[in-house]
Amino acid sequence: MTVAKDEVFEAVRAALVDALGVEEEDVVAEATLLGDLEAESIDLLDILFRLERSLGVKISAADLGEHVQGGISEEDFGTAEGVVSDVGLAQLATVMPQIDVEALRGKLPAEGVMGLFTVDNLVDLVLARVTSPAAV
Amino acid sequence: MEVRVGVDLVHVPRLRRLLTEQPAIGGQLFTAGELRACADRRNTVSRLSARFAAKEAVLKALGTGLGPRMRWLDVEIVNEPWGRPVVRLHGEVAAAGARRGARTVDVSLSHTADFALAHAVVVMSGEPGPEEEG
């Protein structure tokens, strides 16, 4: 199935506008969902349901975590102090290419990871799911 | 021994809108027992909101958030006969709690028509325990 990234972006933007009550112009590729757009976990569920309805792509809230963590075990992803490890950062760079790995090395708390997730990162995830439903 | 806390606040109209617009989502957020316990009450959505807040508060106290393979159903809030809420952990959340050495998980809930609040306390032993539900 071929779907243009622009098409997915428009669907994501519509879902974010409807779920969060934000303005269309606020939904830009680099905006973070939890920070810039102030989404909460309950909003993420709403957004994912709306995308399922508009694009037929099923992504659960837990899938987001799985996608970001990339199958790396909890022990390998973070250090005992709760900071994302070098292995974890390398994984994050694959799904969130906008992050500055060197600036975050040894400093990114595990609970801060999803705060880096942007509209563009969500678009990429949805696009991967639309074009290859088995992909995470 | 270490004590960790988590707190969460839910805007009741937000959950009401979500459940109205996306009815199927109820089954992803709440167990059949939770839905049953809150059904047919004047303040059904406020009570469900308090339970959702409790799930969030527990995940915050455990320090996991909703991690990979975790489901909202993995944190279940049940009530003792006199109403005291009790936390039951299942699945990946129970496993993650055990890995972190969580020994006791307690929660307190409160709600009004507009807001629902939950406060969770987790007592950690500091040593990983067996991965069992309870």
CSV table of C-alpha atoms in Angstrom, one decimal:
chain,number,residue,atom,x,y,z
A,1,MET,CA,0.0,0.0,0.0
A,2,THR,CA,1.4,3.4,-1.0
A,3,VAL,CA,0.6,6.3,1.2
A,4,ALA,CA,2.3,9.7,0.9
A,5,LYS,CA,3.9,11.1,4.0
A,6,ASP,CA,1.9,14.3,3.4
A,7,GLU,CA,-1.3,12.3,3.6
A,8,VAL,CA,-0.3,10.8,6.9
A,9,PHE,CA,0.8,14.1,8.3
A,10,GLU,CA,-2.7,15.6,7.4
A,11,ALA,CA,-4.4,12.7,9.2
A,12,VAL,CA,-2.1,13.1,12.2
A,13,ARG,CA,-2.7,16.8,12.3
A,14,ALA,CA,-6.5,16.3,12.1
A,15,ALA,CA,-6.3,13.8,15.0
A,16,LEU,CA,-4.2,16.2,17.1
A,17,VAL,CA,-6.5,19.2,16.4
A,18,ASP,CA,-9.6,17.2,17.3
A,19,ALA,CA,-8.2,15.4,20.3
A,20,LEU,CA,-6.2,18.3,21.9
A,21,GLY,CA,-8.2,21.3,20.7
A,22,VAL,CA,-5.0,22.9,19.4
A,23,GLU,CA,-4.8,25.1,16.4
A,24,GLU,CA,-3.8,23.6,13.0
A,25,GLU,CA,-0.8,26.0,12.8
A,26,ASP,CA,0.5,24.7,16.1
A,27,VAL,CA,0.8,21.2,14.7
A,28,VAL,CA,4.1,21.4,13.0
A,29,ALA,CA,6.5,18.5,12.4
A,30,GLU,CA,9.0,19.5,15.2
A,31,ALA,CA,6.4,20.1,17.9
A,32,THR,CA,6.6,17.6,20.8
A,33,LEU,CA,3.4,15.9,21.7
A,34,LEU,CA,3.7,16.0,25.5
A,35,GLY,CA,5.6,19.3,25.7
A,36,ASP,CA,4.6,21.7,22.9
A,37,LEU,CA,1.1,20.4,22.4
A,38,GLU,CA,0.5,19.5,26.0
A,39,ALA,CA,-0.9,16.1,25.3
A,40,GLU,CA,-1.6,13.8,28.3
A,41,SER,CA,-1.7,10.0,28.2
A,42,ILE,CA,-5.5,10.1,27.9
A,43,ASP,CA,-5.1,12.3,24.9
A,44,LEU,CA,-2.6,9.9,23.3
A,45,LEU,CA,-5.3,7.2,23.5
A,46,ASP,CA,-7.7,9.5,21.8
A,47,ILE,CA,-5.3,10.4,19.1
A,48,LEU,CA,-4.5,6.8,18.4
A,49,PHE,CA,-8.2,5.9,18.2
A,50,ARG,CA,-8.8,8.7,15.8
A,51,LEU,CA,-5.9,7.5,13.5
A,52,GLU,CA,-7.3,4.0,13.6
A,53,ARG,CA,-10.6,5.4,12.4
A,54,SER,CA,-9.2,7.7,9.7
A,55,LEU,CA,-6.3,5.5,8.4
A,56,GLY,CA,-7.3,2.0,9.6
A,57,VAL,CA,-4.0,1.7,11.4
A,58,LYS,CA,-4.1,0.2,14.8
A,59,ILE,CA,-1.5,1.4,17.3
A,60,SER,CA,-1.9,0.9,21.0
A,61,ALA,CA,-0.5,3.2,23.6
A,62,ALA,CA,2.0,0.4,24.6
A,63,ASP,CA,3.1,0.2,21.0
A,64,LEU,CA,4.5,3.7,21.3
A,65,GLY,CA,6.7,2.6,24.1
A,66,GLU,CA,7.7,-0.5,22.3
A,67,HIS,CA,8.5,1.5,19.1
A,68,VAL,CA,10.7,4.0,21.1
A,69,GLN,CA,12.5,1.3,23.1
A,70,GLY,CA,12.9,-0.9,20.1
A,71,GLY,CA,12.8,-4.2,21.8
A,72,ILE,CA,15.8,-3.4,24.0
A,73,SER,CA,15.3,-4.7,27.5
A,74,GLU,CA,14.6,-2.3,30.3
A,75,GLU,CA,17.9,-3.1,32.0
A,76,ASP,CA,19.9,-2.4,28.8
A,77,PHE,CA,17.9,0.7,27.9
A,78,GLY,CA,18.5,2.6,31.1
A,79,THR,CA,21.1,2.6,33.8
A,80,ALA,CA,20.4,1.7,37.5
A,81,GLU,CA,20.2,5.5,38.2
A,82,GLY,CA,17.3,5.8,35.8
A,83,VAL,CA,19.2,7.5,33.0
A,84,VAL,CA,19.0,6.3,29.4
A,85,SER,CA,22.1,4.3,28.5
A,86,ASP,CA,24.3,4.7,25.5
A,87,VAL,CA,22.5,1.7,24.0
A,88,GLY,CA,19.2,3.4,24.7
A,89,LEU,CA,20.3,6.6,23.1
A,90,ALA,CA,21.5,4.9,20.0
A,91,GLN,CA,18.0,3.3,19.7
A,92,LEU,CA,16.3,6.7,20.3
A,93,ALA,CA,18.3,8.2,17.5
A,94,THR,CA,16.8,5.7,15.1
A,95,VAL,CA,13.2,6.6,15.9
A,96,MET,CA,13.8,10.2,16.9
A,97,PRO,CA,16.6,11.4,14.5
A,98,GLN,CA,16.2,15.0,15.6
A,99,ILE,CA,17.7,14.4,19.1
A,100,ASP,CA,21.2,15.5,19.9
A,101,VAL,CA,22.7,12.3,21.3
A,102,GLU,CA,25.9,13.9,22.6
A,103,ALA,CA,24.0,16.6,24.5
A,104,LEU,CA,21.7,13.9,26.1
A,105,ARG,CA,24.4,11.4,26.9
A,106,GLY,CA,24.3,10.5,30.6
A,107,LYS,CA,21.6,13.2,31.2
A,108,LEU,CA,18.3,11.9,29.9
A,109,PRO,CA,16.0,10.5,32.5
A,110,ALA,CA,14.0,7.5,31.3
A,111,GLU,CA,10.8,9.2,32.2
A,112,GLY,CA,11.8,12.1,29.9
A,113,VAL,CA,12.1,10.0,26.7
A,114,MET,CA,8.5,10.4,25.5
A,115,GLY,CA,8.8,14.1,26.0
A,116,LEU,CA,11.1,14.2,23.0
A,117,PHE,CA,8.6,12.5,20.7
A,118,THR,CA,7.4,14.9,18.0
A,119,VAL,CA,4.6,15.1,15.5
A,120,ASP,CA,7.1,14.0,12.8
A,121,ASN,CA,8.1,10.9,14.8
A,122,LEU,CA,4.4,10.0,15.1
A,123,VAL,CA,3.9,10.5,11.4
A,124,ASP,CA,6.9,8.2,10.7
A,125,LEU,CA,5.5,5.5,13.0
A,126,VAL,CA,2.0,5.7,11.4
A,127,LEU,CA,3.5,5.7,7.9
A,128,ALA,CA,5.5,2.6,8.8
A,129,ARG,CA,2.4,0.9,10.1
A,130,VAL,CA,0.3,1.9,7.1
A,131,THR,CA,2.8,0.7,4.6
A,132,SER,CA,3.8,-2.4,6.6
A,133,PRO,CA,1.2,-3.3,9.2
A,134,ALA,CA,3.5,-5.8,10.9
A,135,ALA,CA,6.2,-3.2,11.5
A,136,VAL,CA,6.4,-1.5,15.0
B,1,MET,CA,13.4,0.1,52.1
B,2,GLU,CA,12.4,2.9,49.9
B,3,VAL,CA,9.0,4.6,49.5
B,4,ARG,CA,7.9,6.1,46.2
B,5,VAL,CA,4.8,8.1,45.5
B,6,GLY,CA,2.9,9.0,42.4
B,7,VAL,CA,-0.1,11.4,41.9
B,8,ASP,CA,-2.4,12.1,39.0
B,9,LEU,CA,-5.3,14.4,38.3
B,10,VAL,CA,-7.9,13.7,35.6
B,11,HIS,CA,-10.4,16.2,34.2
B,12,VAL,CA,-13.6,14.2,34.3
B,13,PRO,CA,-15.2,15.9,31.3
B,14,ARG,CA,-12.2,14.9,29.2
B,15,LEU,CA,-12.7,11.2,30.0
B,16,ARG,CA,-16.5,11.6,29.5
B,17,ARG,CA,-15.8,13.0,26.0
B,18,LEU,CA,-13.4,10.2,25.2
B,19,LEU,CA,-15.8,7.5,26.3
B,20,THR,CA,-18.7,9.1,24.4
B,21,GLU,CA,-16.8,9.6,21.2
B,22,GLN,CA,-14.8,6.4,21.4
B,23,PRO,CA,-16.9,3.9,23.4
B,24,ALA,CA,-14.6,1.0,22.6
B,25,ILE,CA,-11.8,2.7,24.5
B,26,GLY,CA,-13.5,1.7,27.8
B,27,GLY,CA,-12.4,-1.8,27.3
B,28,GLN,CA,-8.8,-0.8,26.8
B,29,LEU,CA,-8.7,1.3,30.0
B,30,PHE,CA,-10.8,-0.6,32.5
B,31,THR,CA,-11.2,-4.2,33.5
B,32,ALA,CA,-14.7,-5.7,33.4
B,33,GLY,CA,-14.7,-5.6,37.2
B,34,GLU,CA,-13.8,-1.9,37.2
B,35,LEU,CA,-16.5,-1.1,34.7
B,36,ARG,CA,-19.0,-3.1,36.7
B,37,ALA,CA,-18.1,-1.4,40.0
B,38,CYS,CA,-18.7,2.0,38.5
B,39,ALA,CA,-21.7,1.2,36.3
B,40,ASP,CA,-25.2,2.5,37.0
B,41,ARG,CA,-24.0,5.1,39.4
B,42,ARG,CA,-24.9,8.8,39.2
B,43,ASN,CA,-21.2,9.6,39.2
B,44,THR,CA,-20.0,6.7,36.9
B,45,VAL,CA,-17.5,8.8,34.9
B,46,SER,CA,-16.1,10.5,38.0
B,47,ARG,CA,-15.5,7.1,39.6
B,48,LEU,CA,-13.9,5.8,36.4
B,49,SER,CA,-11.8,8.9,36.2
B,50,ALA,CA,-10.5,8.3,39.7
B,51,ARG,CA,-9.6,4.8,38.7
B,52,PHE,CA,-7.8,6.0,35.6
B,53,ALA,CA,-5.9,8.5,37.8
B,54,ALA,CA,-5.0,5.7,40.1
B,55,LYS,CA,-3.5,3.7,37.2
B,56,GLU,CA,-1.4,6.7,36.2
B,57,ALA,CA,-0.4,7.4,39.8
B,58,VAL,CA,0.7,3.7,40.3
B,59,LEU,CA,2.8,3.8,37.0
B,60,LYS,CA,4.4,7.0,38.1
B,61,ALA,CA,5.2,5.6,41.6
B,62,LEU,CA,6.7,2.5,40.0
B,63,GLY,CA,8.7,4.8,37.7
B,64,THR,CA,7.7,3.0,34.5
B,65,GLY,CA,5.0,5.0,32.9
B,66,LEU,CA,3.1,2.8,30.4
B,67,GLY,CA,6.1,1.0,29.1
B,68,PRO,CA,6.4,-1.6,26.3
B,69,ARG,CA,3.9,-4.5,26.5
B,70,MET,CA,2.1,-2.8,29.4
B,71,ARG,CA,-1.7,-2.3,29.3
B,72,TRP,CA,-3.9,-0.1,31.3
B,73,LEU,CA,-5.7,-3.2,32.4
B,74,ASP,CA,-2.5,-4.4,34.1
B,75,VAL,CA,-3.2,-2.0,36.9
B,76,GLU,CA,-6.6,-2.9,38.4
B,77,ILE,CA,-8.4,-1.0,41.1
B,78,VAL,CA,-10.8,-3.1,43.1
B,79,ASN,CA,-12.7,-2.2,46.2
B,80,GLU,CA,-12.9,-4.0,49.6
B,81,PRO,CA,-16.4,-4.5,50.9
B,82,TRP,CA,-16.2,-1.2,52.8
B,83,GLY,CA,-15.0,0.7,49.8
B,84,ARG,CA,-11.3,1.0,50.4
B,85,PRO,CA,-9.5,0.8,47.0
B,86,VAL,CA,-6.9,-2.0,46.5
B,87,VAL,CA,-4.4,-2.2,43.7
B,88,ARG,CA,-3.9,-5.4,41.8
B,89,LEU,CA,-1.1,-5.6,39.3
B,90,HIS,CA,-1.1,-8.0,36.4
B,91,GLY,CA,1.0,-8.8,33.3
B,92,GLU,CA,4.0,-6.7,32.4
B,93,VAL,CA,3.3,-4.1,35.1
B,94,ALA,CA,3.4,-6.8,37.8
B,95,ALA,CA,6.6,-8.1,36.2
B,96,ALA,CA,8.2,-4.6,36.1
B,97,GLY,CA,7.1,-3.9,39.7
B,98,ALA,CA,8.7,-7.2,40.8
B,99,ARG,CA,11.9,-6.4,39.0
B,100,ARG,CA,12.1,-3.1,40.8
B,101,GLY,CA,11.4,-4.7,44.2
B,102,ALA,CA,7.9,-3.3,44.7
B,103,ARG,CA,6.5,-4.9,47.8
B,104,THR,CA,3.4,-3.0,48.6
B,105,VAL,CA,1.2,-0.7,46.4
B,106,ASP,CA,-1.4,1.4,48.0
B,107,VAL,CA,-3.7,4.1,46.5
B,108,SER,CA,-6.1,6.7,47.7
B,109,LEU,CA,-8.8,8.2,45.4
B,110,SER,CA,-11.0,11.3,45.5
B,111,HIS,CA,-13.3,12.9,43.0
B,112,THR,CA,-15.7,15.7,42.3
B,113,ALA,CA,-18.0,16.2,39.3
B,114,ASP,CA,-15.1,17.8,37.4
B,115,PHE,CA,-11.8,16.4,38.8
B,116,ALA,CA,-10.6,13.0,40.0
B,117,LEU,CA,-7.4,12.6,42.0
B,118,ALA,CA,-5.3,9.6,42.9
B,119,HIS,CA,-2.3,9.2,45.1
B,120,ALA,CA,-0.2,6.0,45.0
B,121,VAL,CA,2.5,4.8,47.4
B,122,VAL,CA,4.8,2.0,46.5
B,123,VAL,CA,7.1,0.5,49.1
B,124,MET,CA,10.2,-0.9,47.5
B,125,SER,CA,12.4,-3.5,49.2
B,126,GLY,CA,15.4,-2.6,47.1
B,127,GLU,CA,15.7,-6.2,46.0
B,128,PRO,CA,14.0,-7.7,42.9
B,129,GLY,CA,11.3,-10.1,44.0
B,130,PRO,CA,9.5,-12.9,42.2
B,131,GLU,CA,7.3,-11.8,39.3
B,132,GLU,CA,3.9,-12.7,40.7
B,133,GLU,CA,0.6,-11.0,40.6
B,134,GLY,CA,-1.0,-9.5,43.7
